[in-house]
XYZ file of C-alpha atoms in Angstrom:
593
model
C 0.000 0.000 0.000
C 2.984 2.318 0.606
C 5.553 2.168 -2.174
C 8.160 4.396 -0.631
C 9.396 6.186 2.415
C 9.620 9.961 2.628
C 12.680 10.668 4.689
C 12.502 13.400 7.283
C 15.735 14.649 8.829
C 15.576 16.792 11.891
C 18.897 18.488 12.675
C 19.825 20.230 15.850
C 23.114 22.045 16.451
C 25.012 21.106 19.538
C 23.839 23.526 22.239
C 27.048 24.008 24.150
C 27.238 27.830 24.278
C 28.391 29.118 27.635
C 29.276 25.657 28.954
C 32.973 26.522 28.795
C 34.221 24.028 26.239
C 32.745 22.876 22.972
C 34.155 19.403 23.330
C 34.040 19.118 27.076
C 30.307 18.776 27.632
C 30.729 19.861 31.225
C 29.629 17.631 34.056
C 29.443 19.102 37.545
C 30.055 15.714 39.028
C 27.568 14.953 41.781
C 24.224 15.507 39.963
C 21.712 12.681 39.934
C 20.117 12.481 36.464
C 16.931 10.706 35.363
C 16.642 9.163 31.902
C 12.850 8.854 32.154
C 11.706 12.258 33.254
C 8.581 12.346 31.108
C 9.577 15.857 29.947
C 10.698 16.976 26.537
C 12.529 20.017 27.998
C 15.552 19.799 30.294
C 15.002 19.644 34.022
C 16.773 22.451 35.864
C 19.868 21.406 37.783
C 21.151 22.905 41.031
C 23.649 25.691 40.467
C 27.006 25.167 42.102
C 28.071 27.828 44.697
C 31.568 29.057 45.686
C 31.390 27.008 48.862
C 30.911 23.861 46.808
C 33.477 24.424 44.042
C 36.515 26.547 43.319
C 35.155 27.530 39.864
C 32.513 30.169 39.405
C 29.691 29.687 36.959
C 29.664 32.412 34.275
C 26.805 34.842 34.718
C 23.641 33.832 32.830
C 24.887 30.371 31.832
C 22.705 27.435 32.933
C 25.090 24.762 34.189
C 24.830 21.139 33.056
C 22.844 22.007 29.922
C 21.947 18.775 28.084
C 23.669 18.097 24.815
C 21.337 18.245 21.841
C 21.160 14.988 19.892
C 20.354 14.747 16.209
C 17.996 11.967 15.069
C 16.183 11.116 11.889
C 12.542 10.145 11.364
C 11.064 8.371 8.371
C 7.299 8.176 7.956
C 5.487 6.049 5.366
C 4.093 7.699 2.280
C 5.378 9.492 -0.761
C 4.057 12.949 0.005
C 2.601 12.983 3.531
C 5.914 13.488 5.265
C 5.538 13.471 9.024
C 2.139 11.820 8.827
C 0.813 8.275 9.205
C -2.504 7.744 7.430
C -4.119 4.438 8.398
C -6.391 2.875 5.765
C -10.215 2.701 6.011
C -10.044 -1.019 5.277
C -7.200 -3.475 5.888
C -6.575 -5.661 2.863
C -5.361 -9.242 3.213
C -1.816 -8.291 2.198
C -1.629 -5.164 4.369
C 0.776 -5.313 7.304
C 1.417 -2.966 10.165
C 5.015 -2.689 8.963
C 3.789 -0.518 6.094
C 2.650 2.130 8.575
C 5.505 2.175 11.085
C 7.692 5.172 11.864
C 11.435 4.564 11.558
C 13.677 6.459 13.996
C 17.459 6.469 13.470
C 19.828 7.569 16.266
C 23.620 7.906 16.365
C 25.933 5.992 18.653
C 27.993 9.061 19.593
C 27.245 12.702 20.344
C 29.953 15.373 20.124
C 32.610 12.705 20.279
C 31.160 11.084 23.375
C 29.761 7.572 23.243
C 26.072 7.291 23.981
C 25.393 4.885 26.791
C 21.602 4.935 27.169
C 18.711 6.257 25.059
C 14.954 6.325 25.307
C 12.429 7.099 22.610
C 9.353 8.719 24.102
C 6.273 10.840 23.603
C 5.135 13.542 25.989
C 3.022 10.954 27.791
C 5.096 7.770 27.881
C 8.273 5.932 26.983
C 7.885 4.195 23.622
C 10.966 2.018 23.930
C 14.495 1.709 25.228
C 17.037 1.931 22.398
C 19.945 -0.473 22.380
C 22.788 1.797 21.248
C 25.625 0.825 18.922
C 28.562 3.182 19.497
C 30.100 2.265 16.154
C 27.047 2.875 13.953
C 23.604 4.380 13.729
C 20.678 2.326 15.010
C 17.194 2.373 13.498
C 14.167 1.387 15.541
C 10.482 1.339 14.604
C 7.389 2.805 16.240
C 4.128 0.938 15.806
C 1.118 3.151 14.983
C -0.663 1.526 17.911
C 1.836 3.263 20.210
C 0.748 6.692 19.007
C -2.406 8.613 19.733
C -4.752 9.702 16.992
C -3.871 13.242 15.981
C -0.604 15.012 16.753
C 2.178 13.272 18.671
C 5.533 14.682 19.802
C 8.384 12.201 19.926
C 11.825 12.872 21.312
C 15.022 11.118 22.323
C 16.753 11.460 25.677
C 19.534 9.680 27.541
C 23.103 9.957 28.828
C 26.584 9.676 27.387
C 29.332 7.419 28.652
C 30.565 10.154 31.024
C 27.013 10.656 32.346
C 26.292 13.831 30.408
C 22.607 14.242 29.784
C 21.493 14.358 26.149
C 18.153 15.507 24.821
C 16.553 16.099 21.433
C 13.988 18.650 20.434
C 10.524 17.078 20.037
C 9.401 16.157 16.548
C 5.739 16.164 15.523
C 4.215 13.047 13.990
C 0.542 13.098 12.975
C -1.434 9.862 13.104
C -4.542 10.031 10.963
C -7.249 7.454 11.642
C -10.006 7.243 9.029
C -13.328 8.599 10.218
C -15.125 6.206 7.864
C -13.829 2.680 8.193
C -14.656 -0.997 8.384
C -15.581 -2.254 11.865
C -14.201 -5.221 13.756
C -16.711 -6.375 16.401
C -15.161 -7.365 19.719
C -16.668 -8.559 22.994
C -16.891 -6.190 25.933
C -19.248 -6.411 28.892
C -21.665 -3.475 28.741
C -22.587 -2.598 32.306
C -24.742 0.351 31.230
C -26.900 -1.877 29.042
C -27.155 -4.462 31.808
C -28.136 -1.814 34.342
C -30.765 -0.527 31.925
C -32.209 -4.027 31.721
C -32.237 -4.403 35.492
C -33.980 -1.064 35.955
C -36.593 -1.811 33.329
C -37.313 -5.459 34.073
C -36.171 -5.843 37.653
C -32.893 -7.289 38.855
C -34.314 -10.728 39.679
C -35.802 -11.192 36.218
C -32.628 -9.995 34.529
C -30.453 -12.305 36.609
C -32.721 -15.200 35.632
C -32.488 -14.326 31.919
C -28.887 -13.140 31.619
C -27.049 -12.983 34.943
C -23.290 -12.827 34.516
C -23.360 -14.654 31.193
C -20.910 -13.396 28.601
C -20.793 -14.496 24.971
C -17.158 -14.337 23.934
C -17.199 -16.912 21.137
C -19.378 -15.946 18.208
C -18.890 -15.944 14.428
C -19.591 -12.194 14.399
C -16.737 -11.386 16.803
C -13.207 -10.711 15.572
C -14.315 -11.514 12.046
C -12.355 -8.704 10.457
C -8.609 -9.254 10.700
C -6.902 -6.067 11.824
C -3.398 -5.761 13.277
C -2.996 -6.233 17.015
C -3.058 -2.980 18.929
C -4.808 -0.947 16.234
C -8.015 -0.507 18.184
C -9.544 2.293 16.131
C -11.420 -0.292 14.057
C -12.826 -2.209 17.050
C -16.435 -1.750 18.149
C -17.549 -3.359 21.377
C -20.732 -5.383 21.826
C -22.201 -7.361 24.719
C -24.138 -10.101 22.899
C -25.441 -11.626 26.129
C -26.798 -8.318 27.407
C -28.782 -7.876 24.192
C -30.623 -11.155 24.924
C -33.081 -9.248 27.099
C -34.129 -7.150 24.081
C -36.337 -9.799 22.511
C -39.932 -10.816 22.386
C -40.013 -13.488 25.072
C -39.850 -10.793 27.741
C -43.564 -11.387 27.833
C -44.515 -9.851 31.217
C -43.379 -6.445 29.996
C -44.636 -6.372 26.423
C -47.652 -4.330 25.452
C -46.962 -1.566 27.936
C -48.441 1.537 26.351
C -48.568 0.345 22.747
C -51.407 -0.914 20.571
C -51.831 -4.090 22.568
C -51.497 -2.125 25.791
C -52.391 -5.008 28.094
C -49.430 -6.903 29.515
C -51.733 -8.507 32.096
C -53.462 -10.427 29.317
C -50.126 -11.901 28.296
C -49.288 -12.861 31.879
C -52.702 -14.408 32.504
C -52.492 -16.491 29.343
C -49.023 -17.877 30.047
C -49.956 -18.713 33.639
C -53.104 -20.515 32.461
C -51.228 -23.085 30.376
C -51.541 -26.498 32.003
C -53.672 -29.668 32.154
C -57.381 -29.267 31.407
C -58.393 -30.663 34.792
C -56.460 -27.899 36.555
C -57.885 -25.075 34.440
C -60.499 -22.676 35.769
C -62.969 -20.108 34.455
C -62.123 -18.688 31.008
C -59.081 -20.930 30.661
C -61.162 -24.075 31.140
C -63.821 -22.827 28.732
C -61.185 -22.049 26.114
C -59.632 -25.495 26.474
C -62.846 -27.479 26.681
C -65.322 -25.662 24.438
C -63.602 -23.852 21.566
C -65.909 -21.427 19.792
C -64.306 -20.937 16.402
C -61.008 -22.811 16.486
C -60.213 -26.483 16.435
C -57.810 -28.640 18.383
C -55.982 -31.536 16.667
C -58.282 -34.136 18.330
C -61.390 -32.706 16.640
C -63.825 -34.690 14.467
C -65.151 -31.733 12.529
C -66.682 -32.428 9.137
C -67.414 -30.096 6.271
C -71.065 -30.515 5.345
C -70.430 -29.188 1.849
C -72.777 -26.220 2.089
C -70.362 -23.911 3.800
C -71.124 -25.241 7.247
C -69.206 -27.604 9.456
C -70.376 -29.975 12.125
C -68.838 -32.149 14.810
C -66.732 -31.761 17.927
C -63.941 -29.174 17.739
C -61.863 -31.142 20.230
C -60.215 -29.996 23.458
C -56.784 -28.922 24.631
C -54.534 -31.884 25.492
C -51.677 -30.734 27.675
C -49.763 -34.031 27.541
C -49.670 -34.072 23.755
C -48.709 -30.396 23.698
C -45.896 -30.645 26.251
C -44.493 -33.861 24.734
C -44.587 -32.697 21.126
C -41.461 -33.449 19.117
C -41.612 -30.397 16.862
C -42.542 -26.761 17.247
C -45.277 -27.169 14.648
C -46.871 -30.027 16.610
C -46.732 -28.060 19.861
C -48.308 -25.027 18.217
C -51.143 -27.205 16.885
C -52.337 -27.175 20.507
C -51.058 -23.868 21.873
C -51.906 -21.578 18.976
C -55.705 -22.240 18.896
C -55.758 -22.138 22.699
C -54.304 -18.612 22.599
C -57.032 -17.458 20.222
C -59.779 -19.088 22.309
C -58.379 -17.570 25.498
C -58.370 -14.110 23.887
C -61.979 -14.513 22.711
C -62.993 -14.805 26.373
C -60.652 -12.156 27.757
C -61.989 -8.587 28.213
C -61.082 -6.613 25.139
C -61.225 -6.926 21.354
C -60.114 -10.559 21.132
C -57.498 -11.771 18.599
C -56.213 -8.944 16.425
C -53.382 -8.699 13.952
C -51.773 -5.617 15.496
C -50.859 -7.666 18.561
C -48.224 -9.660 16.716
C -45.572 -8.568 19.212
C -47.640 -10.115 22.011
C -48.119 -13.340 20.051
C -44.400 -13.731 19.576
C -43.819 -13.125 23.279
C -46.463 -15.410 24.801
C -46.057 -18.286 22.343
C -42.302 -18.205 22.935
C -42.819 -18.267 26.697
C -45.357 -21.081 26.520
C -43.049 -23.248 24.418
C -40.038 -22.496 26.630
C -41.842 -23.299 29.877
C -43.696 -26.443 28.848
C -41.703 -28.255 26.163
C -38.131 -29.321 25.446
C -38.143 -27.578 22.082
C -35.650 -24.750 21.497
C -37.210 -21.966 19.460
C -37.217 -18.274 18.644
C -40.302 -16.200 17.795
C -40.320 -12.668 16.426
C -42.791 -10.335 14.817
C -42.916 -9.393 11.146
C -45.223 -6.768 9.711
C -46.917 -7.120 6.331
C -47.766 -3.722 4.834
C -50.677 -2.893 2.602
C -49.525 0.705 2.560
C -46.871 2.390 4.713
C -49.399 3.272 7.412
C -51.428 0.052 7.256
C -49.897 -3.271 8.270
C -51.025 -6.776 9.086
C -49.246 -8.224 12.084
C -47.550 -11.537 11.524
C -44.572 -13.431 12.775
C -41.844 -15.981 12.218
C -40.776 -18.847 14.443
C -37.617 -20.904 14.197
C -37.621 -24.458 15.534
C -33.966 -24.809 16.476
C -34.442 -28.384 17.674
C -35.653 -29.522 14.255
C -34.225 -26.751 12.046
C -37.578 -25.668 10.681
C -38.835 -22.168 9.887
C -42.546 -21.362 10.349
C -44.790 -18.409 9.633
C -46.982 -17.457 12.601
C -50.439 -15.895 12.217
C -51.668 -13.343 14.740
C -55.363 -13.548 13.827
C -57.748 -16.482 13.945
C -59.453 -15.498 10.677
C -56.594 -14.608 8.302
C -57.024 -14.045 4.572
C -55.040 -17.198 3.828
C -56.361 -20.691 3.162
C -53.584 -22.517 4.975
C -54.939 -25.343 7.107
C -52.846 -24.194 10.061
C -52.022 -20.899 11.779
C -48.313 -21.705 11.555
C -47.428 -23.189 8.142
C -43.907 -23.929 7.017
C -42.651 -20.631 5.673
C -42.404 -21.707 2.033
C -46.031 -22.922 2.118
C -47.559 -19.654 3.297
C -50.219 -18.154 1.045
C -48.667 -14.717 1.592
C -45.684 -15.935 -0.422
C -47.749 -17.704 -3.081
C -47.998 -15.241 -5.947
C -51.037 -17.134 -7.276
C -53.002 -16.621 -4.052
C -55.064 -13.521 -3.313
C -53.369 -13.130 0.098
C -50.196 -12.028 -1.695
C -52.174 -9.216 -3.344
C -53.652 -7.963 -0.080
C -50.514 -7.837 2.062
C -46.896 -7.459 1.035
C -44.659 -9.990 2.788
C -41.082 -8.637 3.156
C -39.603 -12.065 2.393
C -40.594 -11.478 -1.236
C -37.796 -8.921 -1.532
C -35.045 -11.269 -2.772
C -37.054 -12.851 -5.581
C -38.467 -9.538 -6.741
C -35.152 -7.710 -6.690
C -33.503 -10.479 -8.717
C -36.174 -10.243 -11.394
C -35.244 -8.665 -14.717
C -37.044 -5.391 -13.997
C -36.239 -5.396 -10.265
C -39.882 -4.622 -9.583
C -40.095 -4.708 -5.790
C -43.592 -4.459 -4.231
C -45.186 -4.153 -7.652
C -48.891 -3.413 -7.298
C -48.393 -1.761 -3.903
C -48.082 1.771 -5.218
C -47.781 3.435 -1.831
C -44.909 1.220 -0.741
C -42.219 1.250 -3.408
C -38.635 0.046 -3.315
C -37.316 2.020 -0.332
C -40.208 1.225 2.014
C -40.253 -2.453 1.004
C -36.514 -2.620 1.702
C -37.001 -1.136 5.158
C -39.705 -3.706 5.983
C -37.327 -6.442 4.869
C -34.578 -4.989 7.093
C -37.058 -4.965 9.987
C -37.222 -8.768 9.675
C -33.611 -8.725 10.852
C -33.998 -6.045 13.494
C -36.983 -7.678 15.198
C -35.126 -10.936 15.907
C -33.376 -9.339 18.889
C -35.786 -6.575 19.886
C -38.760 -6.823 22.204
C -41.889 -4.831 22.814
C -40.344 -2.867 25.652
C -37.264 -1.922 23.682
C -36.839 1.741 24.562
C -34.590 2.249 21.547
C -37.275 1.180 19.135
C -40.120 2.986 20.876
C -38.037 6.150 20.853
C -37.916 6.052 17.072
C -41.432 4.806 16.415
C -44.756 5.367 18.196
C -45.487 1.664 17.854
C -42.477 -0.349 19.070
C -41.538 -3.317 16.943
C -42.707 -1.582 13.774
C -39.428 0.168 13.165
C -39.075 1.285 9.561
C -35.683 2.912 10.059
C -37.233 6.330 9.490
C -34.780 9.101 10.347
C -32.376 6.550 11.746
C -28.591 6.208 11.706
C -28.222 2.752 10.113
C -28.789 1.419 6.615
C -28.551 -2.081 5.121
C -27.325 -2.842 1.607
C -29.329 -4.733 -0.998
C -26.900 -7.666 -1.020
C -27.390 -8.393 2.657
C -31.186 -8.066 2.544
C -31.366 -10.295 -0.531
C -29.347 -13.014 1.180
C -31.283 -12.682 4.450
C -34.771 -12.797 2.938
C -33.825 -15.586 0.547
C -32.414 -17.761 3.326
C -35.426 -17.294 5.610
C -38.046 -17.723 2.889
C -36.538 -20.976 1.591
C -35.003 -22.072 4.881
C -36.610 -25.508 4.849
C -35.425 -26.175 1.281
C -31.754 -25.310 1.732
C -29.285 -27.806 3.139
C -26.847 -25.143 4.292
C -29.293 -23.243 6.536
C -29.125 -24.591 10.080
C -28.984 -23.522 13.716
C -25.521 -22.019 13.207
C -26.908 -19.878 10.389
C -29.705 -18.698 12.630
C -27.291 -17.777 15.417
C -25.442 -15.593 12.926
C -28.692 -13.853 11.972
C -29.588 -13.370 15.632
C -26.155 -11.913 16.357
C -26.432 -9.586 13.365
C -29.753 -8.394 14.766
C -28.022 -7.564 18.039
C -25.290 -5.733 16.128
C -27.922 -3.751 14.261
C -29.626 -2.712 17.478
C -26.280 -1.828 19.053
C -25.640 0.523 16.139
C -29.117 2.051 16.355
C -28.432 2.813 20.013
C -25.266 4.731 19.102
C -26.771 8.050 18.090
C -23.376 9.708 17.604
C -22.367 7.651 14.564
C -23.892 6.455 11.289
C -23.469 2.894 10.033
C -23.997 0.583 7.084
C -24.385 -3.217 7.182
C -23.574 -5.156 4.036
C -22.198 -8.388 2.657
C -24.064 -11.619 3.346
C -25.288 -13.592 6.341
C -22.144 -15.734 6.227
C -19.762 -12.883 5.437
C -21.141 -9.569 6.703
C -19.337 -6.268 7.061
C -20.048 -3.059 8.929
C -18.883 0.452 8.088
C -18.811 3.189 10.721
C -18.681 6.931 10.206
C -20.687 7.479 7.021
C -22.676 10.635 6.392
C -26.404 10.586 7.161
C -27.035 11.462 3.510
C -25.265 8.238 2.523
C -27.437 6.240 4.938
C -30.556 7.627 3.290
C -29.143 7.106 -0.180
C -28.503 3.419 0.478
C -32.139 2.799 1.434
C -33.155 3.952 -2.047
C -30.228 2.295 -3.857
C -32.242 0.301 -6.388
C -29.224 -0.327 -8.638
C -26.996 -1.686 -5.870
C -24.179 0.805 -6.332
C -23.452 0.713 -2.578
C -23.359 -3.084 -2.251
C -19.552 -2.961 -2.286
C -17.927 -1.717 0.913
C -15.117 -0.079 -1.040
C -17.639 1.889 -3.094
C -19.068 3.362 0.111
C -15.610 4.196 1.475
C -14.621 5.845 -1.813
C -17.839 7.872 -1.845
C -17.210 9.082 1.688
C -13.586 9.917 0.912
C -14.657 12.014 -2.052
């Protein structure tokens, strides 16, 4: 990256005026001298008096003045002499050696052999220099040893006869790129953990997170930067972000559209055997009004009516289910029946954030199935959405769509079909004309005309892209997420409006393609999902950092993050229909220009 060195030579005449002898380099004998004073100007020495010596000091001459030493500095670059400019992105063949400062010092000063030398800044000693009295010695300074901005380096030490030597300070500027690629590193975030404790209560937080730290993740230390160059590192506490997700069910719904966290609590606490159920819970389990349990014997009479027993909730079959889909066959209709009897409007699609929370909690508490639920909104127009959700069965590596209404516009025979079987994603079904599912983004963008959200005139490319990005963001955000509610009046419906993060087309294409066809791809598995979940945490970490602007790009398996872009660039990327910002270097070049 640097094809040459620009040599800088800093010369200083020997400052021996008034010492009495040009070659003598006077030494008053009994002075104690420090070679690590931390100062770049000489320390005053005691002045000898007639009672201490037979010789008088000439008037106005500071005794024991240090000898000035000449040294040379070479900085990398052809024209930026005296300046180190670190790159915005480290290439595979880049090394820290290309950005080091070379300092050359002599072995003698004014005919005297140098015995000890230190290279230092105003703040600290950079290194001890092993002197060669027969030749010059060149040592290097790693950019990591210098502060961003201006640095003053100097050389100090003593000669063989204990005369102090000192150089004038030389300025070296270290430029760190404001816009650069990010390397994510683990760091415990006590502020975020305290925020969780204050919001949810310390006991609940300790139960969910405690002192857990996630230090091994495919998103950490993914970008190879030289050791000690910390400017590119961005810290994240992946474990602390666990509390920002939808299974924090007791606290969801507080002040939003759903607005009734007690309903969520009552439902979760009602889950159990039929014989133990009481009041509305027993009615919902035993006498379903509109929904059916798997043990039903309902028949279609052919004239639009059905007859027969709708079945009843079977806790044993639910709790011993092998798959998430089988467990939801029991729990999902029970939720709808419970809501029909609970004070309020009953099942409604704008409570998708509550559905994700309570279904997650019910599965976690009563089965051995590992899963993750999160909300996804399906727009008809920017201000009109149909609540929906996704659920990942980690135990069986299966992705499901989750309905939030007991009378959806689809004809699926279940409220939680495999994602690829959903009518919302069937372009031949009328449900796909009524509501735009964000997982359509990849297929539509890859079409010849790149017609995204065609037929939804009030949505368009940019809005559709933001809904698709919200699929990622919602994985690790919950209803009570103060960050999301700060940006949007309805938490969980974040459209990245007036926000400091953007996502490139390439990443959204890969994300939506993987989730939509999850059950058809061999390479998508629980490890893939953990990457997506971690990326969601990264995204929310960036949203919380209001002082910087960011871009996420790449793919699920090979993502990248850029920090320090202009807000105008963030907005431009949302509307980047032609994909000109899909390349990280293109963004860095745009910012540099």
